PDB file of C-alpha atoms and ligand atoms in Angstrom:
ATOM      1  CA  MET A  30      10.751  14.964  -2.153  1.00 34.00           C
ATOM      2  CA  THR A  31      11.677  14.013  -5.670  1.00 36.00           C
ATOM      3  CA  PRO A  32       8.767  12.210  -7.279  1.00 38.00           C
ATOM      4  CA  ARG A  33      10.957  10.936 -10.076  1.00 35.00           C
ATOM      5  CA  GLN A  34      12.576   8.610  -7.573  1.00 38.00           C
ATOM      6  CA  PHE A  35       9.419   6.707  -6.880  1.00 38.00           C
ATOM      7  CA  GLY A  36       8.589   3.676  -8.954  1.00 39.00           C
ATOM      8  CA  GLU A  37      12.105   2.933 -10.071  1.00 40.00           C
ATOM      9  CA  MET A  38      13.554  -0.400  -9.034  1.00 41.00           C
ATOM     10  CA  GLU A  39      10.515  -1.227  -6.980  1.00 43.00           C
ATOM     11  CA  GLY A  40      11.764  -4.748  -6.419  1.00 42.00           C
ATOM     12  CA  PRO A  41      11.200  -8.238  -7.688  1.00 42.00           C
ATOM     13  CA  LYS A  42       7.910  -8.385  -9.546  1.00 39.00           C
ATOM     14  CA  GLY A  43       6.581 -11.768  -8.664  1.00 41.00           C
ATOM     15  CA  ALA A  44       9.939 -13.453  -8.228  1.00 37.00           C
ATOM     16  CA  GLU A  45       9.779 -13.528  -4.439  1.00 42.00           C
ATOM     17  CA  ALA A  46       6.514 -15.326  -3.820  1.00 44.00           C
ATOM     18  CA  SER A  47       6.425 -17.150  -0.513  1.00 46.00           C
ATOM     19  CA  THR A  48       4.326 -19.863   1.008  1.00 45.00           C
ATOM     20  CA  GLU A  49       2.234 -17.258   2.791  1.00 50.00           C
ATOM     21  CA  THR A  50       0.608 -16.459  -0.532  1.00 52.00           C
ATOM     22  CA  ALA A  51      -1.326 -19.718  -0.511  1.00 44.00           C
ATOM     23  CA  ARG A  52      -2.767 -18.949   2.908  1.00 45.00           C
ATOM     24  CA  LEU A  53      -3.775 -15.499   1.823  1.00 52.00           C
ATOM     25  CA  ARG A  54      -5.621 -16.955  -1.133  1.00 49.00           C
ATOM     26  CA  THR A  55      -8.206 -18.250   1.310  1.00 45.00           C
ATOM     27  CA  TYR A  56      -9.730 -14.860   0.588  1.00 52.00           C
ATOM     28  CA  GLN A  57     -10.660 -16.375  -2.744  1.00 60.00           C
ATOM     29  CA  GLY A  58     -13.251 -14.383  -4.555  1.00 73.00           C
ATOM     30  CA  TRP A  59     -12.215 -11.191  -2.826  1.00 88.00           C
ATOM     31  CA  ARG A  60      -9.848  -8.598  -4.094  1.00 94.00           C
ATOM     32  CA  GLN A  61      -6.787  -8.245  -1.901  1.00 95.00           C
ATOM     33  CA  PHE A  62      -4.773  -5.247  -0.849  1.00 97.00           C
ATOM     34  CA  VAL A  63      -1.489  -4.749   0.905  1.00 98.00           C
ATOM     35  CA  VAL A  64       0.507  -1.895   2.362  1.00 98.00           C
ATOM     36  CA  GLN A  65       4.253  -2.451   2.585  1.00 98.00           C
ATOM     37  CA  ARG A  66       6.418  -0.163   4.685  1.00 98.00           C
ATOM     38  CA  HIS A  67       9.577   0.269   2.657  1.00 98.00           C
ATOM     39  CA  ARG A  68      12.734   1.899   3.977  1.00 97.00           C
ATOM     40  CA  ALA A  69      14.271   2.756   0.635  1.00 96.00           C
ATOM     41  CA  SER A  70      16.497   5.787   0.141  1.00 91.00           C
ATOM     42  CA  ARG A  71      13.373   7.541   1.388  1.00 94.00           C
ATOM     43  CA  LEU A  72      10.830   5.900   3.650  1.00 97.00           C
ATOM     44  CA  HIS A  73       7.464   5.321   2.023  1.00 98.00           C
ATOM     45  CA  TYR A  74       4.488   3.013   2.173  1.00 98.00           C
ATOM     46  CA  ASP A  75       3.562   1.037  -0.939  1.00 98.00           C
ATOM     47  CA  LEU A  76      -0.216   0.818  -1.204  1.00 98.00           C
ATOM     48  CA  ARG A  77      -1.357  -1.908  -3.598  1.00 98.00           C
ATOM     49  CA  PHE A  78      -4.866  -2.904  -4.656  1.00 98.00           C
ATOM     50  CA  GLU A  79      -5.669  -6.027  -6.652  1.00 96.00           C
ATOM     51  CA  VAL A  80      -7.415  -5.003  -9.849  1.00 95.00           C
ATOM     52  CA  ASP A  81      -7.807  -7.381 -12.799  1.00 93.00           C
ATOM     53  CA  GLY A  82      -5.075  -9.744 -11.682  1.00 92.00           C
ATOM     54  CA  VAL A  83      -2.328  -7.268 -10.824  1.00 95.00           C
ATOM     55  CA  LEU A  84      -1.465  -5.049  -7.866  1.00 97.00           C
ATOM     56  CA  VAL A  85      -2.112  -1.451  -8.861  1.00 98.00           C
ATOM     57  CA  SER A  86       0.324   0.532  -6.746  1.00 98.00           C
ATOM     58  CA  TRP A  87       1.065   3.896  -5.188  1.00 98.00           C
ATOM     59  CA  ALA A  88       3.993   5.093  -3.083  1.00 98.00           C
ATOM     60  CA  VAL A  89       2.685   7.073  -0.121  1.00 98.00           C
ATOM     61  CA  PRO A  90       5.527   8.923   1.624  1.00 98.00           C
ATOM     62  CA  LYS A  91       3.673   9.561   4.894  1.00 98.00           C
ATOM     63  CA  GLY A  92       1.594   6.405   4.797  1.00 98.00           C
ATOM     64  CA  PRO A  93      -2.133   5.820   4.661  1.00 98.00           C
ATOM     65  CA  THR A  94      -4.254   7.002   7.556  1.00 98.00           C
ATOM     66  CA  LEU A  95      -7.577   6.638   9.297  1.00 98.00           C
ATOM     67  CA  ASP A  96      -7.597  10.372   9.991  1.00 98.00           C
ATOM     68  CA  PRO A  97     -10.375  11.938   7.895  1.00 98.00           C
ATOM     69  CA  ASP A  98      -8.837  15.388   8.206  1.00 98.00           C
ATOM     70  CA  VAL A  99      -5.633  14.664   6.309  1.00 97.00           C
ATOM     71  CA  ARG A 100      -4.783  14.192   2.653  1.00 98.00           C
ATOM     72  CA  ARG A 101      -1.797  12.066   1.745  1.00 98.00           C
ATOM     73  CA  LEU A 102       0.252  12.400  -1.408  1.00 98.00           C
ATOM     74  CA  ALA A 103       0.248   9.079  -3.295  1.00 98.00           C
ATOM     75  CA  ILE A 104       2.477   8.680  -6.326  1.00 98.00           C
ATOM     76  CA  HIS A 105       1.318   6.116  -8.838  1.00 98.00           C
ATOM     77  CA  VAL A 106       4.008   3.521  -9.540  1.00 97.00           C
ATOM     78  CA  ASP A 107       4.285   0.398 -11.675  1.00 96.00           C
ATOM     79  CA  ASP A 108       1.844  -2.465 -11.230  1.00 97.00           C
ATOM     80  CA  HIS A 109       3.241  -5.434  -9.337  1.00 96.00           C
ATOM     81  CA  ALA A 110       2.436  -9.132  -9.742  1.00 95.00           C
ATOM     82  CA  LEU A 111      -0.013 -10.651  -7.267  1.00 94.00           C
ATOM     83  CA  ASP A 112       2.749 -12.836  -5.857  1.00 93.00           C
ATOM     84  CA  TYR A 113       4.350  -9.722  -4.417  1.00 95.00           C
ATOM     85  CA  LEU A 114       1.385  -9.367  -2.069  1.00 95.00           C
ATOM     86  CA  ASP A 115       3.091 -10.826   0.981  1.00 94.00           C
ATOM     87  CA  PHE A 116       6.707  -9.993   0.222  1.00 96.00           C
ATOM     88  CA  GLU A 117       8.652  -9.125   3.327  1.00 96.00           C
ATOM     89  CA  GLY A 118      12.426  -8.938   3.305  1.00 96.00           C
ATOM     90  CA  VAL A 119      15.367  -6.963   2.069  1.00 95.00           C
ATOM     91  CA  LEU A 120      15.636  -5.756  -1.503  1.00 92.00           C
ATOM     92  CA  PRO A 121      19.338  -5.762  -2.379  1.00 89.00           C
ATOM     93  CA  GLY A 122      21.291  -3.246  -4.365  1.00 86.00           C
ATOM     94  CA  ASN A 123      22.126   0.398  -4.277  1.00 81.00           C
ATOM     95  CA  GLY A 124      19.249   1.852  -6.273  1.00 82.00           C
ATOM     96  CA  TYR A 125      16.313   3.786  -5.029  1.00 79.00           C
ATOM     97  CA  GLY A 126      14.198   0.679  -4.375  1.00 85.00           C
ATOM     98  CA  ALA A 127      16.809  -1.103  -2.277  1.00 93.00           C
ATOM     99  CA  GLY A 128      15.922  -1.463   1.383  1.00 95.00           C
ATOM    100  CA  ASP A 129      13.836  -3.431   3.840  1.00 97.00           C
ATOM    101  CA  VAL A 130      10.142  -4.126   3.380  1.00 97.00           C
ATOM    102  CA  ILE A 131       7.501  -5.292   5.851  1.00 98.00           C
ATOM    103  CA  VAL A 132       3.884  -6.190   5.265  1.00 98.00           C
ATOM    104  CA  TRP A 133       2.480  -3.306   7.258  1.00 98.00           C
ATOM    105  CA  ASP A 134      -1.148  -4.193   6.546  1.00 98.00           C
ATOM    106  CA  ILE A 135      -2.966  -6.740   4.429  1.00 97.00           C
ATOM    107  CA  GLY A 136      -6.514  -7.791   3.776  1.00 96.00           C
ATOM    108  CA  ARG A 137      -9.296  -7.615   1.249  1.00 95.00           C
ATOM    109  CA  TRP A 138     -11.057  -4.732  -0.353  1.00 96.00           C
ATOM    110  CA  GLU A 139     -14.035  -3.960  -2.515  1.00 95.00           C
ATOM    111  CA  PRO A 140     -15.051  -1.025  -4.664  1.00 95.00           C
ATOM    112  CA  TYR A 141     -18.029   0.661  -2.993  1.00 96.00           C
ATOM    113  CA  LYS A 142     -19.131   3.093  -5.660  1.00 96.00           C
ATOM    114  CA  SER A 143     -19.142   0.928  -8.779  1.00 94.00           C
ATOM    115  CA  ASP A 144     -18.343  -2.594  -9.911  1.00 91.00           C
ATOM    116  CA  ASP A 145     -15.672  -1.275 -12.246  1.00 95.00           C
ATOM    117  CA  PRO A 146     -12.468  -0.366 -10.394  1.00 96.00           C
ATOM    118  CA  ALA A 147     -10.484  -0.346 -13.653  1.00 97.00           C
ATOM    119  CA  GLY A 148     -12.883   2.254 -14.979  1.00 97.00           C
ATOM    120  CA  GLU A 149     -12.603   4.268 -11.767  1.00 98.00           C
ATOM    121  CA  LEU A 150      -8.814   4.186 -12.094  1.00 98.00           C
ATOM    122  CA  ALA A 151      -9.025   5.376 -15.683  1.00 98.00           C
ATOM    123  CA  ASP A 152     -11.270   8.210 -14.519  1.00 98.00           C
ATOM    124  CA  GLY A 153      -8.828   9.096 -11.764  1.00 98.00           C
ATOM    125  CA  GLU A 154     -10.953   8.327  -8.716  1.00 98.00           C
ATOM    126  CA  LEU A 155     -10.932   4.981  -6.877  1.00 98.00           C
ATOM    127  CA  HIS A 156     -13.372   4.326  -4.036  1.00 98.00           C
ATOM    128  CA  ALA A 157     -12.228   1.411  -1.886  1.00 98.00           C
ATOM    129  CA  ARG A 158     -13.707  -0.154   1.209  1.00 97.00           C
ATOM    130  CA  VAL A 159     -10.818  -1.930   2.938  1.00 97.00           C
ATOM    131  CA  TYR A 160     -10.848  -4.744   5.457  1.00 96.00           C
ATOM    132  CA  GLY A 161      -7.298  -4.786   6.814  1.00 97.00           C
ATOM    133  CA  GLU A 162      -5.900  -5.272  10.285  1.00 97.00           C
ATOM    134  CA  LYS A 163      -4.974  -1.605  10.647  1.00 98.00           C
ATOM    135  CA  LEU A 164      -6.900   0.057   7.855  1.00 98.00           C
ATOM    136  CA  ARG A 165     -10.670  -0.228   7.851  1.00 98.00           C
ATOM    137  CA  GLY A 166     -13.445   1.608   6.127  1.00 98.00           C
ATOM    138  CA  LYS A 167     -13.774   3.778   3.095  1.00 98.00           C
ATOM    139  CA  MET A 168     -10.745   5.243   1.364  1.00 98.00           C
ATOM    140  CA  VAL A 169     -10.559   7.368  -1.764  1.00 98.00           C
ATOM    141  CA  LEU A 170      -7.716   7.907  -4.198  1.00 98.00           C
ATOM    142  CA  MET A 171      -7.990  10.921  -6.521  1.00 98.00           C
ATOM    143  CA  ARG A 172      -5.649  11.770  -9.360  1.00 98.00           C
ATOM    144  CA  THR A 173      -4.560  15.373  -9.183  1.00 98.00           C
ATOM    145  CA  GLY A 174      -2.108  15.649 -12.054  1.00 97.00           C
ATOM    146  CA  ILE A 175       1.140  14.584 -13.592  1.00 96.00           C
ATOM    147  CA  ARG A 176       4.486  15.861 -12.399  1.00 95.00           C
ATOM    148  CA  GLN A 177       7.828  14.789 -13.795  1.00 92.00           C
ATOM    149  CA  GLY A 178       6.232  11.883 -15.606  1.00 94.00           C
ATOM    150  CA  LYS A 179       4.441  10.482 -12.551  1.00 96.00           C
ATOM    151  CA  GLU A 180       0.755  10.595 -11.715  1.00 98.00           C
ATOM    152  CA  TRP A 181       0.190  12.357  -8.416  1.00 98.00           C
ATOM    153  CA  TRP A 182      -2.878  11.266  -6.485  1.00 98.00           C
ATOM    154  CA  LEU A 183      -4.355  12.200  -3.123  1.00 98.00           C
ATOM    155  CA  LEU A 184      -5.310   9.526  -0.606  1.00 98.00           C
ATOM    156  CA  LEU A 185      -7.923  10.161   2.060  1.00 98.00           C
ATOM    157  CA  HIS A 186     -10.096   8.288   4.524  1.00 98.00           C
ATOM    158  CA  LYS A 187     -13.800   8.991   4.603  1.00 98.00           C
ATOM    159  CA  ARG A 188     -15.475  10.211   7.755  1.00 98.00           C
ATOM    160  CA  ASP A 189     -17.023   6.831   8.600  1.00 98.00           C
ATOM    161  CA  GLU A 190     -17.252   4.624  11.688  1.00 98.00           C
ATOM    162  CA  PHE A 191     -13.570   3.647  11.325  1.00 98.00           C
ATOM    163  CA  ALA A 192     -12.248   7.191  11.029  1.00 98.00           C
ATOM    164  CA  GLU A 193      -9.928   8.282  13.843  1.00 98.00           C
ATOM    165  CA  CYS A 194      -8.598  11.804  14.131  1.00 98.00           C
ATOM    166  CA  GLY A 195      -4.888  11.978  14.816  1.00 97.00           C
ATOM    167  CA  TRP A 196      -4.224   8.418  13.681  1.00 98.00           C
ATOM    168  CA  ASP A 197      -0.671   8.089  12.301  1.00 98.00           C
ATOM    169  CA  ALA A 198       0.808   5.105  10.451  1.00 98.00           C
ATOM    170  CA  GLU A 199       4.194   5.718  12.032  1.00 98.00           C
ATOM    171  CA  LYS A 200       2.738   4.893  15.452  1.00 97.00           C
ATOM    172  CA  HIS A 201       1.853   1.403  14.188  1.00 97.00           C
ATOM    173  CA  ARG A 202       5.094   0.155  12.745  1.00 96.00           C
ATOM    174  CA  ARG A 203       5.069  -3.632  12.996  1.00 98.00           C
ATOM    175  CA  SER A 204       4.421  -6.216  10.314  1.00 98.00           C
ATOM    176  CA  VAL A 205       0.952  -7.727  10.522  1.00 97.00           C
ATOM    177  CA  LEU A 206       2.396 -11.022   9.218  1.00 96.00           C
ATOM    178  CA  THR A 207       5.409 -11.505  11.487  1.00 96.00           C
ATOM    179  CA  GLY A 208       5.262  -8.781  14.123  1.00 97.00           C
ATOM    180  CA  ARG A 209       8.669  -7.551  13.010  1.00 97.00           C
ATOM    181  CA  THR A 210       9.792  -3.987  12.501  1.00 98.00           C
ATOM    182  CA  ASN A 211      11.703  -2.902   9.403  1.00 98.00           C
ATOM    183  CA  GLU A 212      14.804  -2.708  11.563  1.00 97.00           C
ATOM    184  CA  GLU A 213      14.404  -6.346  12.624  1.00 97.00           C
ATOM    185  CA  VAL A 214      13.909  -7.456   9.040  1.00 96.00           C
ATOM    186  CA  ALA A 215      17.060  -5.588   8.022  1.00 95.00           C
ATOM    187  CA  LYS A 216      19.102  -7.286  10.755  1.00 94.00           C
ATOM    188  CA  GLN A 217      17.998 -10.717   9.580  1.00 89.00           C
ATOM    189  CA  GLY A 218      19.531 -10.109   6.171  1.00 71.00           C
ATOM    190  CA  GLU A 219      18.351 -10.732   2.689  1.00 51.00           C
ATOM    191  CA  VAL A 220      16.049 -13.620   3.487  1.00 52.00           C
ATOM    192  CA  SER A 221      12.445 -13.112   2.573  1.00 49.00           C
ATOM    193  CA  ASP A 222      10.748 -15.786   4.683  1.00 49.00           C
TER     194      ASP A 222
HETATM  195 MN1  LIG B  26       8.572   0.844  -2.520  1.00 72.23          MN
END
């Protein structure tokens, strides 16, 4: 994998908001998170947490997991606008970020170790309790270093009541918003909703 590729041309930042966003805002008062499965030049999952009005983001090549025995590489990428939360569609072009995107999981989250997620991010360790449709329970992101200009983090799931050994994101491939696969989104063309 070439980490330099991640984070470039990550798509429209806020330009593709859809009507679903309003529905999702019924979680008012809660921080939101999303995981988008993105078939770019290399498949990855974009993990995004709402912090201080933006979506702080990581590209996770193998996807997040409920398996407490695995550690996933997560490459920090550019923040995205909140309106990108429910983007599902095809990103046009030939660059790295081109490709189809589904909303693989979505929900709310809360920091469980402090009330200061921005401070946790600055310190390189984010503790998040997530309430998604696929992902549940306590997850931790830990910064491990910088390679080729990108922050490399590790993503893990705590050994809690939602942990499940052997759980693999690739066995749960459909959009939680529309039930579609990436392949189905790609066939329907460059229409986002
Ligand atoms: Mn992406």
